[in-house]
DNA sequence: ACTGGCGGGACGTCCCGTTGAT
DNA sequence: ATCAACGGGACGTCCCGCCAGT
């Protein structure tokens, strides 16, 4: 007979992930000691490691949970909302993710495990942009992929500026971005 | 009397900083143990701590040395070259800097010490852009600050994509950026 | 009113002791973690600690139960059977006992508690041997105590060789032992 | 340039092994915590783990060093001296060895590694006994191997009685042993 | 100038036993 | 009666920095 309900377990798991997010975001992976995690989460080692086998798996579960937050995966038509959210969100999750990326870069084994279970959502985003091109909402003189990459790059820039606390007028920036991707924009670079 | 010349000391210092950069970039601050630093630098503890009082001061010296590399400080007219360099450089230095930024966010004392000695080079960049506006090389219907912020954001995006190993066609992206900031661009957002 | 019969409780207690014996024998006291005990016994912490207040008391109960197995306590006339049993038994119980002996050696308080409740069965064995001497089944030119000590030493040797997995032809050894203690044996050491 | 002489290193290593022997003998492998080892050895972790990579390797080195102490390896003609030494030595080394044997029993990988590098000295002992048989110093009606096994068993018995603090008159026991193995002894077991 | 033996602090992990829930 | 969530102590390991030695 289980001691607590399944719902309680799920909620506890979420509590732990939330606290871990704050802690990893603030101190980094190594800096978020188990004692600090205990304090931030509000539970003891006994509890935390009852839900996750060890610190690294907790970190991994967190990264996995937040993977959907990342720029290259945005819902259709929600681009500007996504940008505004990025500019205002707690930048902790990005710190966590960046730390994880560093490990990906230096641990080939981790890399293959990760690539295997985390398919890019790029294709879906691309389809959405191609439709917008057909409907005349986006310029068609460059490949949809270029538009996608540019918009993603914009989001990355917003996220990093947020992390580095660079102040920015996001509305003006969105307007300039719009000028780059709207139908009447025409390249005037050498050769145009 | 020093046993070796001042030049030799300087060179040693540089060697140490170079090795430390690789090591911190690969493993992060906490992960770059003194043992790993010794190995990467090729000198022993005693030597390293003869040039820097401790690991943290070594890290700080490194961040200070590389501060000039950061996007919001670019030489006039070299924007595209800077973007290309960012897209190809070893992203280790950015990892180092990001780790440092996290500490800045969470250590107020460090923050004030840092802000004191690291003046932003934003004003200089802004002047350069205003001149370009007057010469008709950049659009004048938005404040120079908006252009600067947008271009900086672009660089941040390039840097972060580099760190996260997102592949990108930089030339196409630069072309789209140009469309956003060139004189003939006009905002066509709703209401325009 | 107890939910289960007294017989059931006794059986459970025995199950727990049996599993604990295997576990302590295989891993030693410290190595036999509560988790391993749970697994080997097939019950959870709650059940085990319902029968024994803690791990140490469980260990003690086990040692007490198995005390009768030890060489210096053998039934009259069953010497050879005892030797054969020692040579074939699971040596786990000896490991357990040896670990306990080490604690006895180093914990004076434990020592007095133990000595108090575990009377040696040596006198009984001695009487049995004296009778055999009178009946001419054992040599009488040495004290019965010497014969007892020698035979005990033999059993100890068998037990230890079993633990250390030293192969031995027990029947030949018993034959040689017989030659040492039989009536016609006469010492031929230098001077005899 | 090494900081200390080779001789100093060797001596330190011996100091550490000696202290570890006392500590492991008294508390067992698990009970000999690193803190207790530090105290018994008189050096800190930093020092100890500068000579041995970890606790287990320290334990292994100790077992290896003391392997020669074990009963089945005795110098020719020194049997009685060996028995007397066993009866009087600090029994700690035997505790250590017994703990090691338990691990050998339960860790097949360790077992093969150990068997590989620790050849038995049994054959040498056997040759010595065969010579004694030819010279009429030992009975010849049983195989030399049986004599060797019996004498080894005797030593094992002495060792285990020492560990368990069973008092014994060793001289009388040696006399009885002599009667078992001397030339004029003749088996009177059934069939003789 | 440079090395590395060494002290002692702190980490992640695992462990034991309590207790509330079933 | 039995289970498992949980608290908090202690373990082996590794780390940083000091300083004696070359």
mmCIF file with all atom_site columns, N, CA, C and O in Angstrom, chain B residues 125-141:
data_model
loop_
_atom_site.group_PDB
_atom_site.id
_atom_site.type_symbol
_atom_site.label_atom_id
_atom_site.label_alt_id
_atom_site.label_comp_id
_atom_site.label_asym_id
_atom_site.label_entity_id
_atom_site.label_seq_id
_atom_site.pdbx_PDB_ins_code
_atom_site.Cartn_x
_atom_site.Cartn_y
_atom_site.Cartn_z
_atom_site.occupancy
_atom_site.B_iso_or_equiv
_atom_site.pdbx_formal_charge
_atom_site.auth_seq_id
_atom_site.auth_comp_id
_atom_site.auth_asym_id
_atom_site.auth_atom_id
_atom_site.pdbx_PDB_model_num
ATOM 1  N N  . UNK B 1 125 ? 30.011 53.503 -29.274 1.00 0.00 ? 125 UNK B N  1
ATOM 2  C CA . UNK B 1 125 ? 29.328 52.813 -30.353 1.00 0.00 ? 125 UNK B CA 1
ATOM 3  C C  . UNK B 1 125 ? 28.183 53.669 -30.879 1.00 0.00 ? 125 UNK B C  1
ATOM 4  O O  . UNK B 1 125 ? 27.952 53.767 -32.087 1.00 0.00 ? 125 UNK B O  1
ATOM 5  N N  . UNK B 1 126 ? 27.468 54.313 -29.955 1.00 0.00 ? 126 UNK B N  1
ATOM 6  C CA . UNK B 1 126 ? 26.330 55.122 -30.351 1.00 0.00 ? 126 UNK B CA 1
ATOM 7  C C  . UNK B 1 126 ? 26.757 56.270 -31.268 1.00 0.00 ? 126 UNK B C  1
ATOM 8  O O  . UNK B 1 126 ? 26.126 56.526 -32.299 1.00 0.00 ? 126 UNK B O  1
ATOM 9  N N  . UNK B 1 127 ? 27.832 56.926 -30.918 1.00 0.00 ? 127 UNK B N  1
ATOM 10 C CA . UNK B 1 127 ? 28.333 58.022 -31.755 1.00 0.00 ? 127 UNK B CA 1
ATOM 11 C C  . UNK B 1 127 ? 28.606 57.540 -33.159 1.00 0.00 ? 127 UNK B C  1
ATOM 12 O O  . UNK B 1 127 ? 28.249 58.192 -34.144 1.00 0.00 ? 127 UNK B O  1
ATOM 13 N N  . UNK B 1 128 ? 29.225 56.398 -33.239 1.00 0.00 ? 128 UNK B N  1
ATOM 14 C CA . UNK B 1 128 ? 29.566 55.865 -34.550 1.00 0.00 ? 128 UNK B CA 1
ATOM 15 C C  . UNK B 1 128 ? 28.297 55.651 -35.372 1.00 0.00 ? 128 UNK B C  1
ATOM 16 O O  . UNK B 1 128 ? 28.264 55.924 -36.578 1.00 0.00 ? 128 UNK B O  1
ATOM 17 N N  . UNK B 1 129 ? 27.242 55.183 -34.728 1.00 0.00 ? 129 UNK B N  1
ATOM 18 C CA . UNK B 1 129 ? 26.012 54.928 -35.468 1.00 0.00 ? 129 UNK B CA 1
ATOM 19 C C  . UNK B 1 129 ? 25.321 56.230 -35.882 1.00 0.00 ? 129 UNK B C  1
ATOM 20 O O  . UNK B 1 129 ? 24.757 56.337 -36.978 1.00 0.00 ? 129 UNK B O  1
ATOM 21 N N  . UNK B 1 130 ? 25.362 57.217 -35.024 1.00 0.00 ? 130 UNK B N  1
ATOM 22 C CA . UNK B 1 130 ? 24.741 58.500 -35.374 1.00 0.00 ? 130 UNK B CA 1
ATOM 23 C C  . UNK B 1 130 ? 25.402 59.100 -36.614 1.00 0.00 ? 130 UNK B C  1
ATOM 24 O O  . UNK B 1 130 ? 24.731 59.651 -37.489 1.00 0.00 ? 130 UNK B O  1
ATOM 25 N N  . UNK B 1 131 ? 26.700 58.947 -36.668 1.00 0.00 ? 131 UNK B N  1
ATOM 26 C CA . UNK B 1 131 ? 27.410 59.445 -37.837 1.00 0.00 ? 131 UNK B CA 1
ATOM 27 C C  . UNK B 1 131 ? 26.922 58.730 -39.102 1.00 0.00 ? 131 UNK B C  1
ATOM 28 O O  . UNK B 1 131 ? 26.657 59.349 -40.130 1.00 0.00 ? 131 UNK B O  1
ATOM 29 N N  . UNK B 1 132 ? 26.786 57.408 -38.984 1.00 0.00 ? 132 UNK B N  1
ATOM 30 C CA . UNK B 1 132 ? 26.314 56.627 -40.120 1.00 0.00 ? 132 UNK B CA 1
ATOM 31 C C  . UNK B 1 132 ? 24.912 57.074 -40.543 1.00 0.00 ? 132 UNK B C  1
ATOM 32 O O  . UNK B 1 132 ? 24.597 57.125 -41.736 1.00 0.00 ? 132 UNK B O  1
ATOM 33 N N  . UNK B 1 133 ? 24.076 57.404 -39.570 1.00 0.00 ? 133 UNK B N  1
ATOM 34 C CA . UNK B 1 133 ? 22.750 57.907 -39.926 1.00 0.00 ? 133 UNK B CA 1
ATOM 35 C C  . UNK B 1 133 ? 22.851 59.201 -40.726 1.00 0.00 ? 133 UNK B C  1
ATOM 36 O O  . UNK B 1 133 ? 22.198 59.370 -41.753 1.00 0.00 ? 133 UNK B O  1
ATOM 37 N N  . UNK B 1 134 ? 23.705 60.124 -40.230 1.00 0.00 ? 134 UNK B N  1
ATOM 38 C CA . UNK B 1 134 ? 23.860 61.403 -40.926 1.00 0.00 ? 134 UNK B CA 1
ATOM 39 C C  . UNK B 1 134 ? 24.367 61.197 -42.347 1.00 0.00 ? 134 UNK B C  1
ATOM 40 O O  . UNK B 1 134 ? 23.981 61.906 -43.267 1.00 0.00 ? 134 UNK B O  1
ATOM 41 N N  . UNK B 1 135 ? 25.215 60.203 -42.535 1.00 0.00 ? 135 UNK B N  1
ATOM 42 C CA . UNK B 1 135 ? 25.793 59.952 -43.856 1.00 0.00 ? 135 UNK B CA 1
ATOM 43 C C  . UNK B 1 135 ? 24.847 59.147 -44.746 1.00 0.00 ? 135 UNK B C  1
ATOM 44 O O  . UNK B 1 135 ? 25.205 58.753 -45.848 1.00 0.00 ? 135 UNK B O  1
ATOM 45 N N  . UNK B 1 136 ? 23.651 58.809 -44.234 1.00 0.00 ? 136 UNK B N  1
ATOM 46 C CA . UNK B 1 136 ? 22.673 58.079 -45.038 1.00 0.00 ? 136 UNK B CA 1
ATOM 47 C C  . UNK B 1 136 ? 22.941 56.593 -45.153 1.00 0.00 ? 136 UNK B C  1
ATOM 48 O O  . UNK B 1 136 ? 22.363 55.907 -45.983 1.00 0.00 ? 136 UNK B O  1
ATOM 49 N N  . UNK B 1 137 ? 23.866 56.100 -44.359 1.00 0.00 ? 137 UNK B N  1
ATOM 50 C CA . UNK B 1 137 ? 24.149 54.666 -44.428 1.00 0.00 ? 137 UNK B CA 1
ATOM 51 C C  . UNK B 1 137 ? 23.179 53.842 -43.574 1.00 0.00 ? 137 UNK B C  1
ATOM 52 O O  . UNK B 1 137 ? 23.084 52.633 -43.735 1.00 0.00 ? 137 UNK B O  1
ATOM 53 N N  . UNK B 1 138 ? 22.532 54.495 -42.634 1.00 0.00 ? 138 UNK B N  1
ATOM 54 C CA . UNK B 1 138 ? 21.558 53.794 -41.806 1.00 0.00 ? 138 UNK B CA 1
ATOM 55 C C  . UNK B 1 138 ? 20.266 54.600 -41.781 1.00 0.00 ? 138 UNK B C  1
ATOM 56 O O  . UNK B 1 138 ? 20.292 55.832 -41.924 1.00 0.00 ? 138 UNK B O  1
ATOM 57 N N  . UNK B 1 139 ? 19.149 53.921 -41.556 1.00 0.00 ? 139 UNK B N  1
ATOM 58 C CA . UNK B 1 139 ? 17.874 54.609 -41.534 1.00 0.00 ? 139 UNK B CA 1
ATOM 59 C C  . UNK B 1 139 ? 17.854 55.606 -40.370 1.00 0.00 ? 139 UNK B C  1
ATOM 60 O O  . UNK B 1 139 ? 18.454 55.381 -39.320 1.00 0.00 ? 139 UNK B O  1
ATOM 61 N N  . UNK B 1 140 ? 17.113 56.705 -40.586 1.00 0.00 ? 140 UNK B N  1
ATOM 62 C CA . UNK B 1 140 ? 17.098 57.746 -39.570 1.00 0.00 ? 140 UNK B CA 1
ATOM 63 C C  . UNK B 1 140 ? 15.743 57.881 -38.887 1.00 0.00 ? 140 UNK B C  1
ATOM 64 O O  . UNK B 1 140 ? 15.550 58.773 -38.056 1.00 0.00 ? 140 UNK B O  1
ATOM 65 N N  . UNK B 1 141 ? 14.791 57.026 -39.269 1.00 0.00 ? 141 UNK B N  1
ATOM 66 C CA . UNK B 1 141 ? 13.453 57.160 -38.692 1.00 0.00 ? 141 UNK B CA 1
ATOM 67 C C  . UNK B 1 141 ? 13.304 56.522 -37.316 1.00 0.00 ? 141 UNK B C  1
ATOM 68 O O  . UNK B 1 141 ? 12.237 56.557 -36.714 1.00 0.00 ? 141 UNK B O  1
#
